[in-house]
Amino acid sequence: MSFLFNTYSLARPALFSLDAETAHDITLRSLQKAYDCSLTRGLMASQPEHTTTLMGLRLRNPVGLAAGLDKNGAHIDALGNLGFGFVEVGTVTPLAQPGNPKPRMFRLPEAKALINRLGFNNQGLATFIANVQKSQWRQHGGILGLNIGKNAATPIERAVDDYLLGLEGVYAHADYITVNISSPNTQNLRTLQGQDELTQLLLPLQEKRKALADQHGRKVPMVVKIAPDLNTEQIDVIASLLPRYEVDGVIATNTTLSRDAVQGLPHGQEAGGLSGPPVHALSLEVIARLRQQLGAAYPIIGVGGILSSRQAKEKISAGANAIQLYTGLIYRGPALINECVQALKH
Ligand SMILES: Cc1cc2nc3c(=O)[nH]c(=O)nc-3n(C[C@H](O)[C@H](O)[C@H](O)COP(=O)(O)O)c2cc1C
């Protein structure tokens, strides 16, 4: 495994000389090749475990991959094998869609941050499910989250139709399902976090889940992923609705629209969602408030700006039960995963 980790450190300067999305695609393809050639296979066994139970799921460790890195679920085994306790893929929309015009992903190295406005570029539900079915990750005890969203062309008033299609499509293949209502790159998506909109979304999802649980003989946990750009009142509304509609957990948070931390930096004013360290404090506040409102037992997954074990621990101290990584992997490479697992043991 250290071979792979050193390779990333060596390759990083070359990757960072490329456009961010190109570098991302090359990295994923290389990781998949290394996995296919068995270079990285079977090494999980040597990694220390830190078993955590979340929503009735047994996680090998509480460090997960955040959604968006593998939008089509095409690299689950290769990514899982890096040492994650759980892997979340997507966001998938019912139909394939190209996303926004390129360039649409930018590195801000001075802040170790990214701005993206990808806009749910993905190959659609049918391809996503076919990819997920090919993966061995779940058979080997890995926990898989499938993250669903809406197509850009679906009017926001009909968003629920897309989420119902997503829920039904992924149900049989997921350990948990994430309802993503917090991407800033799909017009009006975040309005679904409002009281009336969220109620109108969660009620039909609740009914559909009951039917699916009967049909499949299995109750699949469902979580909602929220933004860091919410005030206290908005967080409290969400916290009151989640248990009412039997949502099993919450992921806090997605990327931010705030630019306070990147004023004056190259690319700092690009449109899209900002990720990395500038999100850390914002997401900590959301997590802490959710924990206060939801009580000690409610599952919270903390994400946003974890670039070291220190931030991982702060997420847990604020109230998260598990964490997810994305931008930290771009700046630190896969060594960050084990660093976080180790730190959370103590
Ligand atoms: C390039 C990129 C694409 C993303 N795509 C998605 C997505 O499709 N669905 C989603 O729920 N979150 C998506 N996210 C948000 C991440 O999952 C995560 O919530 C956010 O980046 C904060 O964590 P980080 O600072 O560790 O990256 C994306 C983030 C980035 C940087």
mmCIF file of C-alpha atoms and ligand atoms in Angstrom:
data_model
loop_
_atom_site.group_PDB
_atom_site.id
_atom_site.type_symbol
_atom_site.label_atom_id
_atom_site.label_comp_id
_atom_site.label_asym_id
_atom_site.label_seq_id
_atom_site.Cartn_x
_atom_site.Cartn_y
_atom_site.Cartn_z
ATOM 1 C CA MET A 1 0.000 0.000 0.000
ATOM 2 C CA SER A 2 2.817 2.427 0.814
ATOM 3 C CA PHE A 3 3.956 1.924 -2.801
ATOM 4 C CA LEU A 4 0.699 3.440 -3.954
ATOM 5 C CA PHE A 5 0.815 6.256 -1.402
ATOM 6 C CA ASN A 6 4.365 7.210 -2.418
ATOM 7 C CA THR A 7 3.365 7.071 -6.070
ATOM 8 C CA TYR A 8 0.656 9.667 -5.434
ATOM 9 C CA SER A 9 3.139 12.037 -3.744
ATOM 10 C CA LEU A 10 5.485 11.678 -6.709
ATOM 11 C CA ALA A 11 2.743 12.072 -9.305
ATOM 12 C CA ARG A 12 1.043 15.036 -7.665
ATOM 13 C CA PRO A 13 3.171 17.857 -9.173
ATOM 14 C CA ALA A 14 2.573 16.456 -12.676
ATOM 15 C CA LEU A 15 -1.140 16.021 -11.997
ATOM 16 C CA PHE A 16 -1.385 19.556 -10.602
ATOM 17 C CA SER A 17 0.121 20.920 -13.824
ATOM 18 C CA LEU A 18 -2.960 19.648 -15.660
ATOM 19 C CA ASP A 19 -6.490 21.014 -15.679
ATOM 20 C CA ALA A 20 -8.201 19.804 -12.474
ATOM 21 C CA GLU A 21 -10.846 17.663 -14.170
ATOM 22 C CA THR A 22 -8.309 16.048 -16.527
ATOM 23 C CA ALA A 23 -6.061 15.224 -13.555
ATOM 24 C CA HIS A 24 -9.059 13.755 -11.739
ATOM 25 C CA ASP A 25 -9.926 11.501 -14.693
ATOM 26 C CA ILE A 26 -6.300 10.357 -15.117
ATOM 27 C CA THR A 27 -5.968 9.591 -11.394
ATOM 28 C CA LEU A 28 -9.129 7.508 -11.345
ATOM 29 C CA ARG A 29 -8.102 5.602 -14.478
ATOM 30 C CA SER A 30 -4.608 4.937 -13.044
ATOM 31 C CA LEU A 31 -6.032 3.788 -9.739
ATOM 32 C CA GLN A 32 -8.356 1.412 -11.577
ATOM 33 C CA LYS A 33 -5.450 0.063 -13.674
ATOM 34 C CA ALA A 34 -3.342 -0.508 -10.577
ATOM 35 C CA TYR A 35 -6.253 -2.335 -8.968
ATOM 36 C CA ASP A 36 -6.905 -4.430 -12.080
ATOM 37 C CA CYS A 37 -3.222 -5.417 -12.167
ATOM 38 C CA SER A 38 -3.530 -6.461 -8.500
ATOM 39 C CA LEU A 39 -0.949 -3.898 -7.436
ATOM 40 C CA THR A 40 -3.192 -2.631 -4.695
ATOM 41 C CA ARG A 41 -5.367 -5.653 -4.107
ATOM 42 C CA GLY A 42 -5.723 -7.622 -0.923
ATOM 43 C CA LEU A 43 -3.724 -5.145 1.097
ATOM 44 C CA MET A 44 -6.734 -4.069 3.126
ATOM 45 C CA ALA A 45 -6.107 -7.015 5.420
ATOM 46 C CA SER A 46 -2.951 -5.355 6.780
ATOM 47 C CA GLN A 47 -4.777 -2.134 7.623
ATOM 48 C CA PRO A 48 -5.950 -1.572 11.170
ATOM 49 C CA GLU A 49 -9.662 -1.630 11.786
ATOM 50 C CA HIS A 50 -11.779 0.600 13.951
ATOM 51 C CA THR A 51 -15.226 -0.927 13.764
ATOM 52 C CA THR A 52 -18.152 1.469 14.100
ATOM 53 C CA THR A 53 -21.869 0.786 13.916
ATOM 54 C CA LEU A 54 -23.943 3.384 12.114
ATOM 55 C CA MET A 55 -27.624 3.095 11.175
ATOM 56 C CA GLY A 56 -27.358 -0.602 11.933
ATOM 57 C CA LEU A 57 -24.470 -0.953 9.479
ATOM 58 C CA ARG A 58 -21.120 -2.336 10.548
ATOM 59 C CA LEU A 59 -18.383 -0.076 9.193
ATOM 60 C CA ARG A 60 -14.838 -1.468 9.167
ATOM 61 C CA ASN A 61 -13.777 2.037 10.121
ATOM 62 C CA PRO A 62 -15.561 5.410 10.342
ATOM 63 C CA VAL A 63 -13.692 7.027 7.408
ATOM 64 C CA GLY A 64 -15.674 7.097 4.173
ATOM 65 C CA LEU A 65 -15.338 8.360 0.630
ATOM 66 C CA ALA A 66 -17.632 11.344 -0.023
ATOM 67 C CA ALA A 67 -19.966 11.442 -3.015
ATOM 68 C CA GLY A 68 -18.935 12.998 -6.301
ATOM 69 C CA LEU A 69 -15.493 11.495 -6.770
ATOM 70 C CA ASP A 70 -16.945 8.414 -8.485
ATOM 71 C CA LYS A 71 -20.169 9.745 -9.958
ATOM 72 C CA ASN A 72 -20.934 6.659 -12.044
ATOM 73 C CA GLY A 73 -20.003 4.019 -9.487
ATOM 74 C CA ALA A 74 -17.379 2.723 -11.909
ATOM 75 C CA HIS A 75 -14.438 2.458 -9.469
ATOM 76 C CA ILE A 76 -15.978 1.249 -6.217
ATOM 77 C CA ASP A 77 -13.608 -1.674 -5.615
ATOM 78 C CA ALA A 78 -10.439 0.249 -6.448
ATOM 79 C CA LEU A 79 -11.469 3.146 -4.198
ATOM 80 C CA GLY A 80 -12.774 0.980 -1.367
ATOM 81 C CA ASN A 81 -9.540 -0.948 -1.346
ATOM 82 C CA LEU A 82 -7.620 2.192 -0.381
ATOM 83 C CA GLY A 83 -8.832 1.603 3.165
ATOM 84 C CA PHE A 84 -12.228 3.271 3.451
ATOM 85 C CA GLY A 85 -14.759 1.938 5.925
ATOM 86 C CA PHE A 86 -17.532 2.992 3.573
ATOM 87 C CA VAL A 87 -17.789 4.308 0.049
ATOM 88 C CA GLU A 88 -20.452 6.644 -1.309
ATOM 89 C CA VAL A 89 -20.864 6.998 -5.080
ATOM 90 C CA GLY A 90 -23.024 9.264 -7.252
ATOM 91 C CA THR A 91 -24.735 11.670 -7.418
ATOM 92 C CA VAL A 92 -26.729 9.770 -10.019
ATOM 93 C CA THR A 93 -29.684 11.309 -11.841
ATOM 94 C CA PRO A 94 -32.410 9.258 -13.548
ATOM 95 C CA LEU A 95 -31.189 10.184 -17.041
ATOM 96 C CA ALA A 96 -27.636 10.688 -18.265
ATOM 97 C CA GLN A 97 -26.635 14.341 -18.515
ATOM 98 C CA PRO A 98 -23.431 16.141 -19.543
ATOM 99 C CA GLY A 99 -23.253 18.675 -16.702
ATOM 100 C CA ASN A 100 -22.007 22.235 -17.191
ATOM 101 C CA PRO A 101 -19.570 23.378 -19.906
ATOM 102 C CA LYS A 102 -15.844 22.915 -19.187
ATOM 103 C CA PRO A 103 -13.738 24.183 -17.508
ATOM 104 C CA ARG A 104 -15.843 23.527 -14.421
ATOM 105 C CA MET A 105 -13.379 22.384 -11.748
ATOM 106 C CA PHE A 106 -10.623 24.589 -10.322
ATOM 107 C CA ARG A 107 -7.810 24.116 -7.822
ATOM 108 C CA LEU A 108 -7.021 26.855 -5.296
ATOM 109 C CA PRO A 109 -3.695 25.483 -3.988
ATOM 110 C CA GLU A 110 -3.060 28.395 -1.607
ATOM 111 C CA ALA A 111 -6.193 27.383 0.299
ATOM 112 C CA LYS A 112 -5.872 23.644 -0.487
ATOM 113 C CA ALA A 113 -9.381 24.036 -1.853
ATOM 114 C CA LEU A 114 -11.390 23.302 -4.988
ATOM 115 C CA ILE A 115 -14.258 25.038 -6.704
ATOM 116 C CA ASN A 116 -16.475 22.865 -8.879
ATOM 117 C CA ARG A 117 -19.574 23.493 -10.915
ATOM 118 C CA LEU A 118 -19.742 20.076 -12.548
ATOM 119 C CA GLY A 119 -23.549 20.022 -12.349
ATOM 120 C CA PHE A 120 -24.195 16.281 -11.804
ATOM 121 C CA ASN A 121 -22.433 15.114 -14.965
ATOM 122 C CA ASN A 122 -23.204 11.392 -15.015
ATOM 123 C CA GLN A 123 -24.204 8.470 -17.203
ATOM 124 C CA GLY A 124 -27.628 7.990 -15.663
ATOM 125 C CA LEU A 125 -29.304 5.442 -13.421
ATOM 126 C CA ALA A 126 -29.182 2.378 -15.703
ATOM 127 C CA THR A 127 -25.396 2.544 -16.243
ATOM 128 C CA PHE A 128 -24.854 3.414 -12.572
ATOM 129 C CA ILE A 129 -26.737 0.323 -11.404
ATOM 130 C CA ALA A 130 -24.940 -1.896 -13.921
ATOM 131 C CA ASN A 131 -21.597 -0.591 -12.583
ATOM 132 C CA VAL A 132 -22.635 -1.082 -8.969
ATOM 133 C CA GLN A 133 -23.704 -4.645 -9.700
ATOM 134 C CA LYS A 134 -20.247 -5.446 -11.064
ATOM 135 C CA SER A 135 -18.546 -4.308 -7.860
ATOM 136 C CA GLN A 136 -17.317 -6.869 -5.298
ATOM 137 C CA TRP A 137 -17.082 -4.332 -2.473
ATOM 138 C CA ARG A 138 -20.286 -5.284 -0.684
ATOM 139 C CA GLN A 139 -19.570 -9.035 -0.968
ATOM 140 C CA HIS A 140 -16.328 -8.367 0.909
ATOM 141 C CA GLY A 141 -18.095 -6.565 3.728
ATOM 142 C CA GLY A 142 -17.640 -3.023 2.412
ATOM 143 C CA ILE A 143 -20.460 -0.574 3.043
ATOM 144 C CA LEU A 144 -21.838 1.184 -0.037
ATOM 145 C CA GLY A 145 -23.841 4.416 -0.091
ATOM 146 C CA LEU A 146 -25.661 5.390 -3.282
ATOM 147 C CA ASN A 147 -26.325 9.099 -3.688
ATOM 148 C CA ILE A 148 -29.331 10.262 -5.743
ATOM 149 C CA GLY A 149 -30.259 13.622 -7.278
ATOM 150 C CA LYS A 150 -32.414 15.240 -9.922
ATOM 151 C CA ASN A 151 -31.809 15.946 -13.595
ATOM 152 C CA ALA A 152 -31.158 19.580 -14.507
ATOM 153 C CA ALA A 153 -34.035 19.452 -17.016
ATOM 154 C CA THR A 154 -36.597 18.319 -14.428
ATOM 155 C CA PRO A 155 -38.467 21.352 -13.061
ATOM 156 C CA ILE A 156 -37.870 21.820 -9.337
ATOM 157 C CA GLU A 157 -41.628 21.369 -8.666
ATOM 158 C CA ARG A 158 -41.254 17.830 -10.031
ATOM 159 C CA ALA A 159 -37.963 17.025 -8.279
ATOM 160 C CA VAL A 160 -39.701 14.410 -6.164
ATOM 161 C CA ASP A 161 -40.350 12.312 -9.303
ATOM 162 C CA ASP A 162 -36.602 12.057 -9.933
ATOM 163 C CA TYR A 163 -35.827 11.169 -6.318
ATOM 164 C CA LEU A 164 -38.506 8.479 -6.342
ATOM 165 C CA LEU A 165 -37.007 7.012 -9.532
ATOM 166 C CA GLY A 166 -33.565 7.118 -7.952
ATOM 167 C CA LEU A 167 -34.752 5.533 -4.719
ATOM 168 C CA GLU A 168 -36.510 2.701 -6.525
ATOM 169 C CA GLY A 169 -33.562 2.129 -8.887
ATOM 170 C CA VAL A 170 -30.793 1.960 -6.299
ATOM 171 C CA TYR A 171 -32.751 0.393 -3.430
ATOM 172 C CA ALA A 172 -31.728 -3.231 -3.947
ATOM 173 C CA HIS A 173 -28.048 -2.350 -4.401
ATOM 174 C CA ALA A 174 -27.368 0.026 -1.504
ATOM 175 C CA ASP A 175 -26.389 -0.302 2.139
ATOM 176 C CA TYR A 176 -27.664 3.234 2.533
ATOM 177 C CA ILE A 177 -29.135 5.837 0.204
ATOM 178 C CA THR A 178 -28.270 9.543 0.252
ATOM 179 C CA VAL A 179 -30.809 12.117 -0.879
ATOM 180 C CA ASN A 180 -28.663 14.986 -2.099
ATOM 181 C CA ILE A 181 -30.527 18.278 -1.834
ATOM 182 C CA SER A 182 -27.483 20.472 -1.339
ATOM 183 C CA SER A 183 -25.470 20.702 -4.545
ATOM 184 C CA PRO A 184 -25.120 24.383 -5.450
ATOM 185 C CA ASN A 185 -24.717 23.508 -9.148
ATOM 186 C CA THR A 186 -28.251 22.394 -10.001
ATOM 187 C CA GLN A 187 -30.585 25.348 -10.192
ATOM 188 C CA ASN A 188 -32.883 25.689 -7.149
ATOM 189 C CA LEU A 189 -31.843 22.318 -5.690
ATOM 190 C CA ARG A 190 -31.043 23.856 -2.331
ATOM 191 C CA THR A 191 -34.566 25.259 -2.031
ATOM 192 C CA LEU A 192 -35.569 21.652 -1.253
ATOM 193 C CA GLN A 193 -34.035 22.235 2.183
ATOM 194 C CA GLY A 194 -36.874 24.633 3.091
ATOM 195 C CA GLN A 195 -39.662 23.505 5.430
ATOM 196 C CA ASP A 196 -42.483 23.084 2.894
ATOM 197 C CA GLU A 197 -40.286 21.788 0.094
ATOM 198 C CA LEU A 198 -38.549 19.267 2.345
ATOM 199 C CA THR A 199 -41.855 18.059 3.740
ATOM 200 C CA GLN A 200 -43.222 17.591 0.234
ATOM 201 C CA LEU A 201 -40.122 15.625 -0.687
ATOM 202 C CA LEU A 202 -39.790 13.472 2.428
ATOM 203 C CA LEU A 203 -43.427 12.397 2.675
ATOM 204 C CA PRO A 204 -43.571 10.563 -0.677
ATOM 205 C CA LEU A 205 -40.084 9.172 -0.080
ATOM 206 C CA GLN A 206 -41.248 7.791 3.260
ATOM 207 C CA GLU A 207 -44.210 6.067 1.614
ATOM 208 C CA LYS A 208 -42.103 4.691 -1.220
ATOM 209 C CA ARG A 209 -39.535 3.345 1.227
ATOM 210 C CA LYS A 210 -42.206 1.435 3.102
ATOM 211 C CA ALA A 211 -43.360 -0.209 -0.133
ATOM 212 C CA LEU A 212 -39.768 -0.983 -1.159
ATOM 213 C CA ALA A 213 -38.941 -2.439 2.256
ATOM 214 C CA ASP A 214 -41.903 -4.815 1.949
ATOM 215 C CA GLN A 215 -41.010 -5.712 -1.615
ATOM 216 C CA HIS A 216 -37.325 -6.404 -0.884
ATOM 217 C CA GLY A 217 -37.696 -7.695 2.674
ATOM 218 C CA ARG A 218 -35.017 -5.240 3.782
ATOM 219 C CA LYS A 219 -35.111 -1.730 5.222
ATOM 220 C CA VAL A 220 -32.356 0.329 3.612
ATOM 221 C CA PRO A 221 -31.313 3.379 5.666
ATOM 222 C CA MET A 222 -31.822 6.741 3.974
ATOM 223 C CA VAL A 223 -29.901 9.912 4.798
ATOM 224 C CA VAL A 224 -30.224 13.508 3.627
ATOM 225 C CA LYS A 225 -27.160 15.541 2.641
ATOM 226 C CA ILE A 226 -27.321 19.220 3.508
ATOM 227 C CA ALA A 227 -25.422 22.423 2.761
ATOM 228 C CA PRO A 228 -23.068 24.351 5.051
ATOM 229 C CA ASP A 229 -24.767 27.619 4.071
ATOM 230 C CA LEU A 230 -27.740 27.341 6.430
ATOM 231 C CA ASN A 231 -28.638 29.548 9.354
ATOM 232 C CA THR A 232 -29.631 28.193 12.753
ATOM 233 C CA GLU A 233 -33.367 28.403 12.041
ATOM 234 C CA GLN A 234 -32.954 26.497 8.781
ATOM 235 C CA ILE A 235 -30.872 23.795 10.477
ATOM 236 C CA ASP A 236 -33.487 23.469 13.217
ATOM 237 C CA VAL A 237 -36.278 23.035 10.659
ATOM 238 C CA ILE A 238 -34.332 20.265 8.941
ATOM 239 C CA ALA A 239 -33.524 18.639 12.291
ATOM 240 C CA SER A 240 -37.210 18.591 13.201
ATOM 241 C CA LEU A 241 -38.291 17.070 9.870
ATOM 242 C CA LEU A 242 -35.716 14.294 9.497
ATOM 243 C CA PRO A 243 -36.881 12.031 12.350
ATOM 244 C CA ARG A 244 -40.538 12.881 11.630
ATOM 245 C CA TYR A 245 -40.246 11.332 8.166
ATOM 246 C CA GLU A 246 -38.104 8.434 9.382
ATOM 247 C CA VAL A 247 -34.904 9.643 7.743
ATOM 248 C CA ASP A 248 -32.142 7.580 9.359
ATOM 249 C CA GLY A 249 -29.279 10.051 9.317
ATOM 250 C CA VAL A 250 -27.806 13.239 7.925
ATOM 251 C CA ILE A 251 -24.631 14.108 6.031
ATOM 252 C CA ALA A 252 -23.203 17.527 6.860
ATOM 253 C CA THR A 253 -22.056 19.065 4.644
ATOM 254 C CA ASN A 254 -21.814 19.649 0.920
ATOM 255 C CA THR A 255 -19.684 22.431 -0.637
ATOM 256 C CA THR A 256 -20.129 26.116 0.239
ATOM 257 C CA LEU A 257 -21.130 29.169 -1.765
ATOM 258 C CA SER A 258 -19.186 31.379 0.640
ATOM 259 C CA ARG A 259 -15.962 32.894 -0.705
ATOM 260 C CA ASP A 260 -14.757 34.597 2.499
ATOM 261 C CA ALA A 261 -11.753 32.310 2.868
ATOM 262 C CA VAL A 262 -10.565 32.614 -0.733
ATOM 263 C CA GLN A 263 -10.828 36.368 -1.360
ATOM 264 C CA GLY A 264 -8.162 37.505 -3.809
ATOM 265 C CA LEU A 265 -6.932 34.006 -4.686
ATOM 266 C CA PRO A 266 -6.664 32.893 -8.319
ATOM 267 C CA HIS A 267 -9.985 31.215 -9.267
ATOM 268 C CA GLY A 268 -11.456 32.415 -5.953
ATOM 269 C CA GLN A 269 -14.424 34.011 -7.701
ATOM 270 C CA GLU A 270 -15.306 31.103 -9.992
ATOM 271 C CA ALA A 271 -18.950 30.079 -9.709
ATOM 272 C CA GLY A 272 -19.700 26.761 -8.025
ATOM 273 C CA GLY A 273 -19.220 24.967 -4.732
ATOM 274 C CA LEU A 274 -16.074 25.561 -2.702
ATOM 275 C CA SER A 275 -14.624 22.529 -0.904
ATOM 276 C CA GLY A 276 -11.648 21.858 1.331
ATOM 277 C CA PRO A 277 -10.500 23.724 4.488
ATOM 278 C CA PRO A 278 -12.833 26.730 3.972
ATOM 279 C CA VAL A 279 -15.783 24.357 4.590
ATOM 280 C CA HIS A 280 -14.417 22.830 7.788
ATOM 281 C CA ALA A 281 -15.562 25.438 10.308
ATOM 282 C CA LEU A 282 -18.902 25.904 8.541
ATOM 283 C CA SER A 283 -19.661 22.206 8.588
ATOM 284 C CA LEU A 284 -18.557 21.929 12.231
ATOM 285 C CA GLU A 285 -21.171 24.513 13.163
ATOM 286 C CA VAL A 286 -23.874 22.639 11.270
ATOM 287 C CA ILE A 287 -22.859 19.328 12.865
ATOM 288 C CA ALA A 288 -22.816 20.798 16.368
ATOM 289 C CA ARG A 289 -26.257 22.338 15.945
ATOM 290 C CA LEU A 290 -27.676 19.139 14.459
ATOM 291 C CA ARG A 291 -26.290 17.119 17.352
ATOM 292 C CA GLN A 292 -27.835 19.532 19.842
ATOM 293 C CA GLN A 293 -31.225 19.369 18.121
ATOM 294 C CA LEU A 294 -31.293 15.671 17.240
ATOM 295 C CA GLY A 295 -30.013 14.192 20.497
ATOM 296 C CA ALA A 296 -27.134 11.838 21.172
ATOM 297 C CA ALA A 297 -28.313 8.810 19.194
ATOM 298 C CA TYR A 298 -29.078 10.284 15.776
ATOM 299 C CA PRO A 299 -26.509 9.309 13.083
ATOM 300 C CA ILE A 300 -24.499 12.221 11.658
ATOM 301 C CA ILE A 301 -21.806 11.869 9.004
ATOM 302 C CA GLY A 302 -19.389 14.809 9.038
ATOM 303 C CA VAL A 303 -17.733 16.002 5.835
ATOM 304 C CA GLY A 304 -16.056 19.159 4.622
ATOM 305 C CA GLY A 305 -12.441 20.239 4.688
ATOM 306 C CA ILE A 306 -10.787 17.290 6.401
ATOM 307 C CA LEU A 307 -7.153 17.508 5.328
ATOM 308 C CA SER A 308 -5.568 15.989 8.413
ATOM 309 C CA SER A 309 -6.342 13.851 11.442
ATOM 310 C CA ARG A 310 -6.874 17.031 13.455
ATOM 311 C CA GLN A 311 -9.900 18.029 11.414
ATOM 312 C CA ALA A 312 -11.176 14.438 11.461
ATOM 313 C CA LYS A 313 -11.129 14.493 15.256
ATOM 314 C CA GLU A 314 -12.821 17.898 15.351
ATOM 315 C CA LYS A 315 -15.680 16.540 13.253
ATOM 316 C CA ILE A 316 -16.201 13.738 15.770
ATOM 317 C CA SER A 317 -15.895 16.133 18.728
ATOM 318 C CA ALA A 318 -18.550 18.371 17.167
ATOM 319 C CA GLY A 319 -20.934 15.406 17.075
ATOM 320 C CA ALA A 320 -20.285 13.341 13.947
ATOM 321 C CA ASN A 321 -20.326 9.537 14.205
ATOM 322 C CA ALA A 322 -18.327 9.012 11.021
ATOM 323 C CA ILE A 323 -16.566 11.192 8.461
ATOM 324 C CA GLN A 324 -16.099 11.426 4.708
ATOM 325 C CA LEU A 325 -13.224 12.727 2.587
ATOM 326 C CA TYR A 326 -12.984 14.253 -0.861
ATOM 327 C CA THR A 327 -10.795 17.352 -1.346
ATOM 328 C CA GLY A 328 -8.284 16.099 1.229
ATOM 329 C CA LEU A 329 -7.614 13.125 -1.026
ATOM 330 C CA ILE A 330 -6.692 15.449 -3.885
ATOM 331 C CA TYR A 331 -4.181 17.395 -1.761
ATOM 332 C CA ARG A 332 -2.929 14.644 0.556
ATOM 333 C CA GLY A 333 -3.478 11.430 -1.427
ATOM 334 C CA PRO A 334 -4.737 8.126 0.009
ATOM 335 C CA ALA A 335 -2.365 8.269 3.014
ATOM 336 C CA LEU A 336 -4.942 10.606 4.575
ATOM 337 C CA ILE A 337 -7.408 7.736 4.984
ATOM 338 C CA ASN A 338 -5.269 5.681 7.314
ATOM 339 C CA GLU A 339 -4.060 8.797 9.128
ATOM 340 C CA CYS A 340 -7.691 9.556 9.988
ATOM 341 C CA VAL A 341 -8.532 5.962 10.933
ATOM 342 C CA GLN A 342 -5.557 5.872 13.318
ATOM 343 C CA ALA A 343 -6.395 9.227 14.880
ATOM 344 C CA LEU A 344 -10.029 8.317 15.491
ATOM 345 C CA LYS A 345 -8.984 5.198 17.422
ATOM 346 C CA HIS A 346 -7.597 7.336 20.220
HETATM 347 C C1 LIG B 1 -15.419 17.931 -7.660
HETATM 348 C C2 LIG B 1 -16.483 17.648 -6.640
HETATM 349 C C3 LIG B 1 -17.666 17.011 -7.022
HETATM 350 C C4 LIG B 1 -18.656 16.745 -6.067
HETATM 351 N N1 LIG B 1 -19.785 16.090 -6.454
HETATM 352 C C5 LIG B 1 -20.718 15.757 -5.519
HETATM 353 C C6 LIG B 1 -21.858 15.008 -5.883
HETATM 354 O O1 LIG B 1 -22.048 14.620 -7.037
HETATM 355 N N2 LIG B 1 -22.759 14.715 -4.903
HETATM 356 C C7 LIG B 1 -22.591 15.102 -3.602
HETATM 357 O O2 LIG B 1 -23.429 14.777 -2.766
HETATM 358 N N3 LIG B 1 -21.498 15.803 -3.228
HETATM 359 C C8 LIG B 1 -20.567 16.130 -4.158
HETATM 360 N N4 LIG B 1 -19.454 16.829 -3.773
HETATM 361 C C9 LIG B 1 -19.327 17.297 -2.366
HETATM 362 C C10 LIG B 1 -18.441 16.379 -1.526
HETATM 363 O O3 LIG B 1 -19.011 15.098 -1.413
HETATM 364 C C11 LIG B 1 -18.249 16.975 -0.121
HETATM 365 O O4 LIG B 1 -19.498 17.024 0.527
HETATM 366 C C12 LIG B 1 -17.649 18.369 -0.145
HETATM 367 O O5 LIG B 1 -16.676 18.491 -1.170
HETATM 368 C C13 LIG B 1 -17.005 18.761 1.186
HETATM 369 O O6 LIG B 1 -15.988 17.844 1.538
HETATM 370 P P1 LIG B 1 -14.407 18.067 1.213
HETATM 371 O O7 LIG B 1 -14.062 19.436 1.674
HETATM 372 O O8 LIG B 1 -13.711 16.979 1.945
HETATM 373 O O9 LIG B 1 -14.272 17.926 -0.276
HETATM 374 C C14 LIG B 1 -18.461 17.124 -4.713
HETATM 375 C C15 LIG B 1 -17.266 17.758 -4.347
HETATM 376 C C16 LIG B 1 -16.285 18.018 -5.275
HETATM 377 C C17 LIG B 1 -15.013 18.701 -4.841
#
